């Protein structure tokens, strides 16, 4: 299941990188599910086989999610099979995090460096100092400096980050998604407040040119 998820995310990340811009926002909550099904159809060639494989993936991911697997939980949220739904913008942000982690972490050349053997089962463990640097790179990309510093302090406290500690990359990215949503909400409210203040100077919006000026 984890290998299959890595394959799917790698495929979409490659497509995203090739076009150099995010995919258009997709209101259809089954868009990612359709993307996976179409890819399975290319692999297997038979609709019945593609459908059965997709259902197997979802049900296995659901079982792993119920046992506490964060990666499977996040995947199910992308396909609207687990509350709460993560839309296509957040899927692209998730891929941005994966890509940033991959190019920044010189110790690994895989999306998820899981450690699974007879004695150990660790999903994508990250050294504390590396996790901090990776999170810092992402946070300074999506927010202003002061906000990024505030989020970094929250992150250090939440995961008890120390240079020699270990944190699961899946948990870290899940938290970064929460921060992205909070930052999106904060900026949206800030822009709306500024717009209303400026609009008041006109005594209300009475022309399209005024609207354009305030939007800028």
Coordinates of N, CA and C in Angstrom, one line a residue:
X1 N 0.8 -1.2 0.0 CA 0.0 0.0 0.0 C 0.9 1.3 0.0
X2 N 1.9 1.3 0.9 CA 2.7 2.5 0.9 C 3.5 2.6 -0.4
X3 N 3.9 1.5 -1.0 CA 4.6 1.6 -2.3 C 3.7 2.1 -3.4
X4 N 2.4 1.7 -3.3 CA 1.4 2.2 -4.3 C 1.2 3.7 -4.1
X5 N 1.1 4.1 -2.9 CA 0.9 5.6 -2.7 C 2.1 6.4 -3.2
X6 N 3.3 5.9 -2.9 CA 4.5 6.5 -3.4 C 4.5 6.7 -4.9
X7 N 4.0 5.6 -5.6 CA 4.0 5.6 -7.0 C 3.0 6.6 -7.5
X8 N 1.8 6.7 -6.9 CA 0.7 7.6 -7.3 C 1.2 9.1 -7.1
X9 N 1.7 9.3 -5.9 CA 2.2 10.7 -5.6 C 3.3 11.1 -6.5
X10 N 4.2 10.2 -6.8 CA 5.4 10.5 -7.7 C 4.9 10.8 -9.1
X11 N 3.9 10.1 -9.6 CA 3.3 10.4 -10.9 C 2.7 11.8 -10.9
X12 N 1.9 12.1 -9.9 CA 1.2 13.4 -9.9 C 2.3 14.6 -9.7
X13 N 3.3 14.3 -8.9 CA 4.3 15.3 -8.6 C 5.1 15.5 -9.9
X14 N 5.4 14.5 -10.7 CA 6.1 14.6 -12.0 C 5.3 15.5 -12.9
X15 N 4.0 15.2 -13.0 CA 3.1 16.0 -13.9 C 3.1 17.5 -13.5
X16 N 3.0 17.7 -12.2 CA 3.0 19.0 -11.6 C 4.3 19.8 -11.9
X17 N 5.4 19.1 -11.8 CA 6.7 19.7 -12.1 C 6.9 20.0 -13.5
X18 N 6.4 19.2 -14.4 CA 6.5 19.4 -15.8 C 5.8 20.6 -16.3
X19 N 4.6 21.0 -15.7 CA 3.9 22.1 -16.1 C 4.3 23.4 -15.3
X20 N 5.0 23.2 -14.3 CA 5.6 24.3 -13.5 C 4.6 25.2 -12.8
X21 N 3.3 24.9 -12.9 CA 2.3 25.7 -12.2 C 1.3 24.7 -11.6
X22 N 0.6 25.1 -10.5 CA -0.4 24.2 -9.9 C -1.5 23.8 -10.9
X23 N -2.1 22.6 -10.6 CA -3.3 22.3 -11.4 C -4.4 23.2 -11.1
X24 N -5.3 23.4 -12.0 CA -6.5 24.3 -11.7 C -7.2 23.7 -10.6
X25 N -7.8 24.6 -9.8 CA -8.6 24.1 -8.6 C -9.8 23.3 -9.2
X26 N -10.0 22.1 -8.6 CA -11.0 21.2 -9.0 C -12.1 21.0 -8.0
X27 N -13.3 21.4 -8.3 CA -14.4 21.3 -7.3 C -14.9 19.9 -7.1
X28 N -14.6 19.1 -8.1 CA -15.1 17.7 -8.0 C -14.3 16.9 -7.0
X29 N -15.0 16.4 -6.0 CA -14.3 15.7 -4.9 C -13.7 14.4 -5.3
X30 N -14.1 13.9 -6.5 CA -13.5 12.6 -6.9 C -12.4 12.7 -7.9
X31 N -11.9 14.0 -8.1 CA -10.9 14.2 -9.1 C -9.6 13.3 -8.9
X32 N -9.2 13.2 -7.7 CA -7.9 12.4 -7.4 C -8.2 10.9 -7.6
X33 N -9.4 10.5 -7.2 CA -9.9 9.1 -7.3 C -9.9 8.8 -8.8
X34 N -10.5 9.7 -9.6 CA -10.5 9.5 -11.1 C -9.1 9.4 -11.7
X35 N -8.2 10.2 -11.2 CA -6.8 10.2 -11.7 C -6.2 8.9 -11.4
X36 N -6.4 8.3 -10.2 CA -5.8 7.0 -9.9 C -6.4 5.9 -10.7
X37 N -7.8 5.9 -10.8 CA -8.4 4.9 -11.6 C -7.9 4.9 -13.1
X38 N -7.8 6.1 -13.7 CA -7.4 6.2 -15.1 C -5.9 5.6 -15.2
X39 N -5.1 5.8 -14.2 CA -3.7 5.3 -14.2 C -3.8 3.8 -14.1
X40 N -4.6 3.3 -13.2 CA -4.7 1.8 -13.0 C -5.2 1.2 -14.3
X41 N -6.1 1.9 -15.0 CA -6.6 1.4 -16.3 C -5.5 1.3 -17.3
X42 N -4.6 2.2 -17.3 CA -3.4 2.2 -18.2 C -2.6 1.0 -17.9
X43 N -2.4 0.7 -16.6 CA -1.5 -0.4 -16.1 C -2.1 -1.7 -16.5
X44 N -3.4 -1.9 -16.1 CA -4.0 -3.2 -16.2 C -4.8 -3.5 -17.5
X45 N -5.3 -2.4 -18.1 CA -5.9 -2.5 -19.4 C -7.4 -3.0 -19.3
X46 N -7.8 -3.5 -18.1 CA -9.2 -4.0 -18.0 C -9.9 -3.2 -16.9
X47 N -11.1 -2.6 -17.2 CA -11.8 -1.8 -16.2 C -12.1 -2.6 -14.9
X48 N -12.4 -3.9 -15.0 CA -12.7 -4.7 -13.8 C -11.5 -4.8 -12.9
X49 N -10.3 -5.0 -13.5 CA -9.1 -5.2 -12.8 C -8.7 -3.8 -12.1
X50 N -8.9 -2.8 -12.9 CA -8.5 -1.4 -12.4 C -9.4 -1.1 -11.2
X51 N -10.7 -1.4 -11.3 CA -11.7 -1.1 -10.2 C -11.4 -1.9 -9.0
X52 N -11.2 -3.2 -9.2 CA -10.9 -4.1 -8.0 C -9.6 -3.6 -7.3
X53 N -8.6 -3.3 -8.1 CA -7.3 -2.8 -7.4 C -7.6 -1.5 -6.7
X54 N -8.4 -0.6 -7.2 CA -8.6 0.7 -6.6 C -9.4 0.4 -5.3
X55 N -10.4 -0.5 -5.3 CA -11.1 -0.8 -4.0 C -10.2 -1.4 -3.0
X56 N -9.3 -2.3 -3.5 CA -8.4 -3.0 -2.6 C -7.5 -1.9 -1.9
X57 N -7.0 -1.0 -2.7 CA -6.2 0.1 -2.1 C -6.9 0.9 -1.1
X58 N -8.1 1.3 -1.4 CA -8.9 2.1 -0.5 C -9.2 1.3 0.8
X59 N -9.6 0.1 0.7 CA -10.0 -0.7 1.9 C -8.7 -1.0 2.8
X60 N -7.6 -1.3 2.1 CA -6.4 -1.5 2.9 C -5.9 -0.3 3.6
X61 N -6.0 0.9 2.9 CA -5.6 2.2 3.4 C -6.5 2.5 4.6
X62 N -7.8 2.1 4.5 CA -8.8 2.4 5.6 C -8.4 1.6 6.8
X63 N -8.0 0.3 6.6 CA -7.6 -0.5 7.8 C -6.4 0.0 8.4
X64 N -5.4 0.5 7.6 CA -4.2 1.0 8.2 C -4.4 2.4 8.9
X65 N -5.3 3.1 8.3 CA -5.7 4.4 8.9 C -6.3 4.2 10.3
X66 N -7.2 3.2 10.4 CA -7.8 2.9 11.7 C -6.8 2.4 12.8
X67 N -5.6 1.9 12.3 CA -4.6 1.5 13.2 C -3.6 2.6 13.5
X68 N -3.9 3.8 13.0 CA -3.1 5.0 13.3 C -2.1 5.4 12.3
X69 N -2.2 4.9 11.0 CA -1.2 5.3 10.0 C -1.6 6.7 9.4
X70 N -0.8 7.7 9.6 CA -1.1 9.0 9.2 C -1.1 9.2 7.7
X71 N -0.2 8.5 7.0 CA -0.1 8.6 5.5 C -1.4 8.1 4.9
X72 N -1.9 7.0 5.3 CA -3.1 6.5 4.8 C -4.3 7.3 5.1
X73 N -4.3 7.9 6.3 CA -5.4 8.8 6.7 C -5.4 10.1 5.8
X74 N -4.3 10.6 5.5 CA -4.2 11.8 4.6 C -4.6 11.4 3.2
X75 N -4.2 10.3 2.7 CA -4.7 9.8 1.4 C -6.2 9.7 1.3
X76 N -6.8 9.1 2.3 CA -8.2 9.0 2.3 C -9.0 10.3 2.4
X77 N -8.3 11.3 3.0 CA -8.9 12.6 3.0 C -8.8 13.3 1.6
X78 N -7.8 13.0 0.9 CA -7.7 13.5 -0.5 C -8.8 12.9 -1.4
X79 N -9.2 11.7 -1.1 CA -10.3 11.1 -2.0 C -11.6 11.2 -1.4
X80 N -11.8 12.0 -0.3 CA -13.0 12.2 0.4 C -13.6 10.9 1.0
X81 N -12.7 10.1 1.5 CA -13.1 8.8 2.2 C -12.9 8.9 3.7
X82 N -12.5 10.0 4.2 CA -12.2 10.2 5.6 C -12.4 11.7 5.9
X83 N -13.0 12.0 7.0 CA -13.2 13.4 7.4 C -11.9 14.0 7.8
X84 N -11.6 15.3 7.6 CA -12.4 16.1 6.7 C -11.6 16.2 5.3
X85 N -12.4 16.4 4.3 CA -11.9 16.4 2.9 C -10.8 17.4 2.7
X86 N -9.7 17.0 2.0 CA -8.7 17.9 1.6 C -8.8 18.1 0.1
X87 N -9.0 19.4 -0.3 CA -9.2 19.7 -1.7 C -8.0 19.6 -2.6
X88 N -8.1 19.9 -3.9 CA -7.0 19.8 -4.8 C -5.9 20.8 -4.5
X89 N -6.2 21.9 -4.0 CA -5.1 22.9 -3.6 C -4.2 22.3 -2.5
X90 N -4.9 21.7 -1.6 CA -4.1 21.1 -0.5 C -3.3 19.8 -0.9
X91 N -3.9 19.1 -1.9 CA -3.1 18.0 -2.5 C -1.9 18.5 -3.2
X92 N -2.0 19.6 -3.9 CA -0.8 20.2 -4.5 C 0.2 20.7 -3.5
X93 N -0.3 21.2 -2.4 CA 0.6 21.7 -1.3 C 1.3 20.5 -0.7
X94 N 0.6 19.4 -0.5 CA 1.2 18.1 0.0 C 2.3 17.7 -0.9
X95 N 2.1 17.7 -2.2 CA 3.1 17.3 -3.1 C 4.3 18.3 -3.1
X96 N 4.0 19.6 -2.9 CA 5.1 20.6 -2.8 C 6.0 20.2 -1.6
X97 N 5.3 19.9 -0.5 CA 6.1 19.5 0.7 C 7.0 18.2 0.4
X98 N 6.4 17.2 -0.2 CA 7.1 16.0 -0.5 C 8.3 16.4 -1.4
X99 N 8.0 17.2 -2.5 CA 9.1 17.6 -3.4 C 10.2 18.3 -2.7
X100 N 9.8 19.3 -1.8 CA 10.8 20.1 -1.0 C 11.6 19.2 -0.1
X101 N 11.0 18.2 0.5 CA 11.7 17.3 1.4 C 12.7 16.5 0.6
X102 N 12.2 16.0 -0.6 CA 13.1 15.2 -1.4 C 14.3 15.8 -1.9
X103 N 14.2 17.1 -2.4 CA 15.4 17.8 -2.9 C 16.3 18.3 -1.8
X104 N 15.7 18.5 -0.6 CA 16.5 19.1 0.5 C 17.2 18.0 1.3
X105 N 16.7 16.8 1.3 CA 17.2 15.7 2.2 C 18.2 14.9 1.3
X106 N 19.5 15.2 1.5 CA 20.5 14.5 0.7 C 20.8 13.1 1.1
X107 N 20.2 12.8 2.3 CA 20.4 11.4 2.8 C 19.4 10.4 2.2
X108 N 18.5 10.9 1.4 CA 17.5 9.9 0.9 C 17.1 10.3 -0.6
X109 N 16.8 9.4 -1.4 CA 16.3 9.6 -2.7 C 15.0 9.0 -3.0
X110 N 14.2 8.8 -1.9 CA 12.8 8.3 -2.1 C 11.9 9.2 -1.3
X111 N 10.6 9.1 -1.8 CA 9.6 10.0 -1.1 C 9.4 9.7 0.3
X112 N 9.3 8.4 0.7 CA 9.0 8.0 2.1 C 10.1 7.0 2.4
X113 N 11.0 7.3 3.2 CA 12.1 6.4 3.6 C 11.6 5.6 4.9
X114 N 10.8 4.7 4.7 CA 10.3 3.9 5.8 C 11.3 2.8 6.2
X115 N 11.3 2.5 7.5 CA 12.2 1.5 8.1 C 11.3 0.4 8.6
X116 N 11.2 -0.7 7.8 CA 10.3 -1.8 8.2 C 11.1 -3.1 8.0
X117 N 11.3 -3.8 9.1 CA 11.9 -5.1 9.1 C 11.3 -5.9 10.2
X118 N 12.0 -7.0 10.6 CA 11.5 -7.9 11.6 C 11.4 -7.3 13.0
X119 N 12.3 -6.3 13.2 CA 12.3 -5.7 14.6 C 11.8 -4.2 14.6
X120 N 11.7 -3.6 13.5 CA 11.3 -2.2 13.5 C 10.2 -1.9 12.5
X121 N 9.3 -0.9 12.9 CA 8.3 -0.4 11.9 C 8.2 1.1 12.2
X122 N 9.0 1.8 11.4 CA 9.0 3.3 11.5 C 8.6 3.9 10.2
X123 N 7.6 4.7 10.1 CA 7.1 5.3 8.9 C 7.8 6.6 8.7
X124 N 8.7 6.7 7.7 CA 9.4 7.9 7.3 C 9.9 8.7 8.5
X125 N 10.8 8.1 9.3 CA 11.4 8.8 10.4 C 12.4 9.9 9.9
X126 N 12.3 11.1 10.6 CA 13.2 12.2 10.3 C 13.9 12.6 11.5
X127 N 15.2 12.9 11.4 CA 16.0 13.5 12.4 C 15.4 14.9 12.8
X128 N 15.4 15.2 14.1 CA 14.8 16.5 14.5 C 15.3 17.7 13.8
X129 N 16.6 17.8 13.7 CA 17.2 19.0 13.1 C 16.9 19.1 11.6
X130 N 16.8 18.0 10.9 CA 16.5 17.9 9.5 C 15.0 18.3 9.3
X131 N 14.1 17.7 10.2 CA 12.7 18.0 10.2 C 12.5 19.5 10.3
X132 N 13.2 20.1 11.2 CA 13.1 21.6 11.5 C 13.4 22.4 10.2
X133 N 14.5 22.0 9.6 CA 15.0 22.7 8.4 C 14.0 22.6 7.2
X134 N 13.5 21.4 7.1 CA 12.6 21.1 6.0 C 11.3 21.9 6.2
X135 N 10.8 21.9 7.5 CA 9.6 22.6 7.8 C 9.8 24.1 7.6
X136 N 11.0 24.6 8.0 CA 11.3 26.0 7.9 C 11.3 26.4 6.4
X137 N 11.8 25.6 5.5 CA 11.8 25.9 4.1 C 10.4 26.1 3.6
X138 N 9.5 25.2 4.0 CA 8.1 25.2 3.5 C 7.4 26.4 4.1
X139 N 7.6 26.7 5.4 CA 6.8 27.7 6.1 C 7.2 29.1 5.6
X140 N 8.5 29.3 5.3 CA 8.9 30.6 4.7 C 8.5 30.8 3.3
X141 N 8.0 29.8 2.7 CA 7.5 29.9 1.3 C 6.0 30.3 1.3
X142 N 5.3 29.9 2.3 CA 3.8 30.1 2.3 C 3.4 31.2 3.2
X143 N 4.3 31.8 4.0 CA 3.9 32.8 4.9 C 5.0 33.9 5.1
X144 N 4.6 35.0 5.7 CA 5.6 36.1 6.0 C 6.5 35.7 7.1
X145 N 7.6 36.4 7.2 CA 8.7 36.0 8.2 C 8.2 35.8 9.6
X146 N 7.4 36.8 10.1 CA 6.9 36.8 11.5 C 6.0 35.6 11.7
X147 N 5.1 35.4 10.7 CA 4.2 34.3 10.9 C 4.9 32.9 10.8
X148 N 5.9 32.8 9.9 CA 6.7 31.6 9.8 C 7.4 31.3 11.1
X149 N 8.0 32.3 11.7 CA 8.7 32.1 13.0 C 7.7 31.6 14.1
X150 N 6.5 32.2 14.1 CA 5.5 31.7 15.0 C 5.1 30.3 14.8
X151 N 4.9 29.9 13.6 CA 4.5 28.5 13.3 C 5.6 27.6 13.6
X152 N 6.9 28.0 13.4 CA 8.0 27.1 13.7 C 8.1 26.8 15.2
X153 N 7.8 27.9 16.0 CA 7.8 27.7 17.4 C 6.7 26.7 17.9
X154 N 5.6 26.9 17.3 CA 4.5 25.9 17.6 C 4.8 24.5 17.2
X155 N 5.5 24.4 16.0 CA 5.9 23.1 15.5 C 6.9 22.4 16.5
X156 N 7.9 23.2 16.9 CA 8.9 22.7 17.9 C 8.2 22.2 19.1
X157 N 7.3 22.9 19.6 CA 6.6 22.6 20.9 C 5.7 21.3 20.7
X158 N 5.0 21.3 19.6 CA 4.1 20.2 19.3 C 4.8 18.8 19.2
X159 N 5.9 18.8 18.5 CA 6.7 17.6 18.2 C 7.9 17.4 19.2
X160 N 8.0 18.4 20.1 CA 9.2 18.3 21.0 C 10.5 18.1 20.3
X161 N 10.7 19.0 19.2 CA 11.8 18.8 18.3 C 13.1 19.2 19.0
X162 N 14.0 18.3 19.0 CA 15.4 18.5 19.4 C 16.3 17.9 18.3
X163 N 17.6 18.4 18.3 CA 18.5 18.0 17.2 C 18.6 16.5 17.1
X164 N 18.5 15.8 18.2 CA 18.7 14.3 18.2 C 17.4 13.5 18.3
X165 N 16.3 14.2 18.2 CA 15.0 13.6 18.3 C 14.5 13.0 17.0
X166 N 13.4 12.3 16.9 CA 12.9 11.7 15.7 C 11.5 12.1 15.6
X167 N 11.1 12.4 14.4 CA 9.7 12.8 14.1 C 9.3 12.1 12.8
X168 N 8.0 11.7 12.7 CA 7.5 11.0 11.5 C 7.2 12.1 10.5
X169 N 7.7 12.0 9.3 CA 7.5 13.0 8.2 C 6.0 13.1 7.9
X170 N 5.3 12.0 8.0 CA 3.8 12.0 7.7 C 3.1 12.9 8.7
X171 N 3.4 12.8 9.9 CA 2.8 13.6 11.0 C 3.2 15.1 10.8
X172 N 4.5 15.3 10.4 CA 5.0 16.7 10.1 C 4.2 17.4 9.0
X173 N 4.0 16.6 7.9 CA 3.3 17.2 6.7 C 1.9 17.4 7.0
X174 N 1.3 16.5 7.8 CA -0.1 16.7 8.2 C -0.3 18.0 9.0
X175 N 0.7 18.3 9.8 CA 0.6 19.5 10.6 C 0.9 20.7 9.7
X176 N 1.8 20.6 8.7 CA 2.0 21.7 7.8 C 0.7 22.0 6.9
X177 N 0.0 21.0 6.6 CA -1.3 21.2 5.9 C -2.3 22.0 6.8
X178 N -2.3 21.7 8.1 CA -3.1 22.5 9.1 C -2.7 23.9 9.1
X179 N -1.4 24.1 9.1 CA -0.8 25.5 9.1 C -1.2 26.2 7.8
X180 N -1.1 25.5 6.7 CA -1.4 26.1 5.4 C -2.9 26.6 5.4
X181 N -3.8 25.8 5.9 CA -5.2 26.1 6.0 C -5.4 27.3 6.9
X182 N -4.7 27.4 8.0 CA -4.8 28.5 9.0 C -4.3 29.8 8.3
X183 N -3.2 29.6 7.6 CA -2.6 30.8 7.0 C -3.5 31.3 5.8
X184 N -4.1 30.4 5.1 CA -5.0 30.7 4.0 C -6.2 31.5 4.6
X185 N -6.7 31.0 5.7 CA -7.8 31.7 6.4 C -7.4 33.1 6.9
X186 N -6.2 33.2 7.5 CA -5.8 34.5 8.0 C -5.6 35.5 6.9
X187 N -4.9 35.1 5.9 CA -4.7 36.1 4.7 C -6.0 36.5 4.1
X188 N -7.0 35.5 4.0 CA -8.3 35.8 3.4 C -9.0 36.8 4.2
X189 N -9.0 36.7 5.5 CA -9.7 37.6 6.4 C -9.0 39.0 6.4
X190 N -7.7 39.0 6.3 CA -6.9 40.2 6.2 C -7.2 41.0 5.0
X191 N -7.3 40.3 3.8 CA -7.6 40.9 2.6 C -9.0 41.5 2.6
X192 N -10.0 40.7 3.1 CA -11.4 41.1 3.1 C -11.5 42.4 4.0
X193 N -10.8 42.4 5.1 CA -10.9 43.6 6.0 C -10.3 44.8 5.3
X194 N -9.2 44.6 4.7 CA -8.5 45.7 4.0 C -9.4 46.2 2.8
X195 N -10.0 45.3 2.1 CA -10.9 45.6 1.0 C -12.1 46.5 1.5
X196 N -12.7 46.0 2.6 CA -13.9 46.7 3.2 C -13.5 48.1 3.7
X197 N -12.3 48.3 4.3 CA -11.8 49.6 4.7 C -11.6 50.5 3.5
X198 N -11.0 50.0 2.5 CA -10.8 50.9 1.3 C -12.1 51.2 0.6
X199 N -13.0 50.2 0.6 CA -14.3 50.4 -0.1 C -15.1 51.5 0.6
X200 N -14.9 51.6 1.9 CA -15.7 52.6 2.7 C -15.3 54.0 2.3
X201 N -14.0 54.2 1.8 CA -13.6 55.5 1.4 C -14.3 56.0 0.2
X202 N -14.8 55.0 -0.6 CA -15.6 55.3 -1.8 C -17.1 55.5 -1.5
X203 N -17.4 55.1 -0.3 CA -18.8 55.1 0.1 C -19.5 53.9 -0.5
X204 N -18.7 52.8 -0.8 CA -19.3 51.6 -1.4 C -18.7 51.5 -2.8
X205 N -18.7 50.3 -3.4 CA -18.2 50.0 -4.7 C -19.3 50.4 -5.7
X206 N -19.1 51.3 -6.6 CA -20.1 51.7 -7.6 C -19.7 51.5 -9.0
X207 N -18.4 51.1 -9.2 CA -18.0 50.9 -10.6 C -17.0 49.7 -10.6
X208 N -16.9 49.1 -11.8 CA -16.0 48.0 -12.0 C -14.5 48.5 -11.8
X209 N -14.2 49.7 -12.2 CA -12.8 50.2 -12.1 C -12.4 50.3 -10.6
X210 N -13.4 50.7 -9.7 CA -13.1 50.8 -8.3 C -12.8 49.4 -7.8
X211 N -13.6 48.4 -8.2 CA -13.4 47.1 -7.8 C -12.0 46.6 -8.2
X212 N -11.6 46.8 -9.4 CA -10.3 46.4 -9.9 C -9.2 47.0 -9.1
X213 N -9.3 48.3 -8.8 CA -8.3 49.0 -8.0 C -8.1 48.4 -6.6
X214 N -9.3 48.2 -5.9 CA -9.2 47.6 -4.6 C -8.7 46.2 -4.6
X215 N -9.1 45.4 -5.6 CA -8.6 44.1 -5.7 C -7.1 44.0 -5.9
X216 N -6.5 44.9 -6.6 CA -5.1 44.9 -6.8 C -4.4 45.3 -5.4

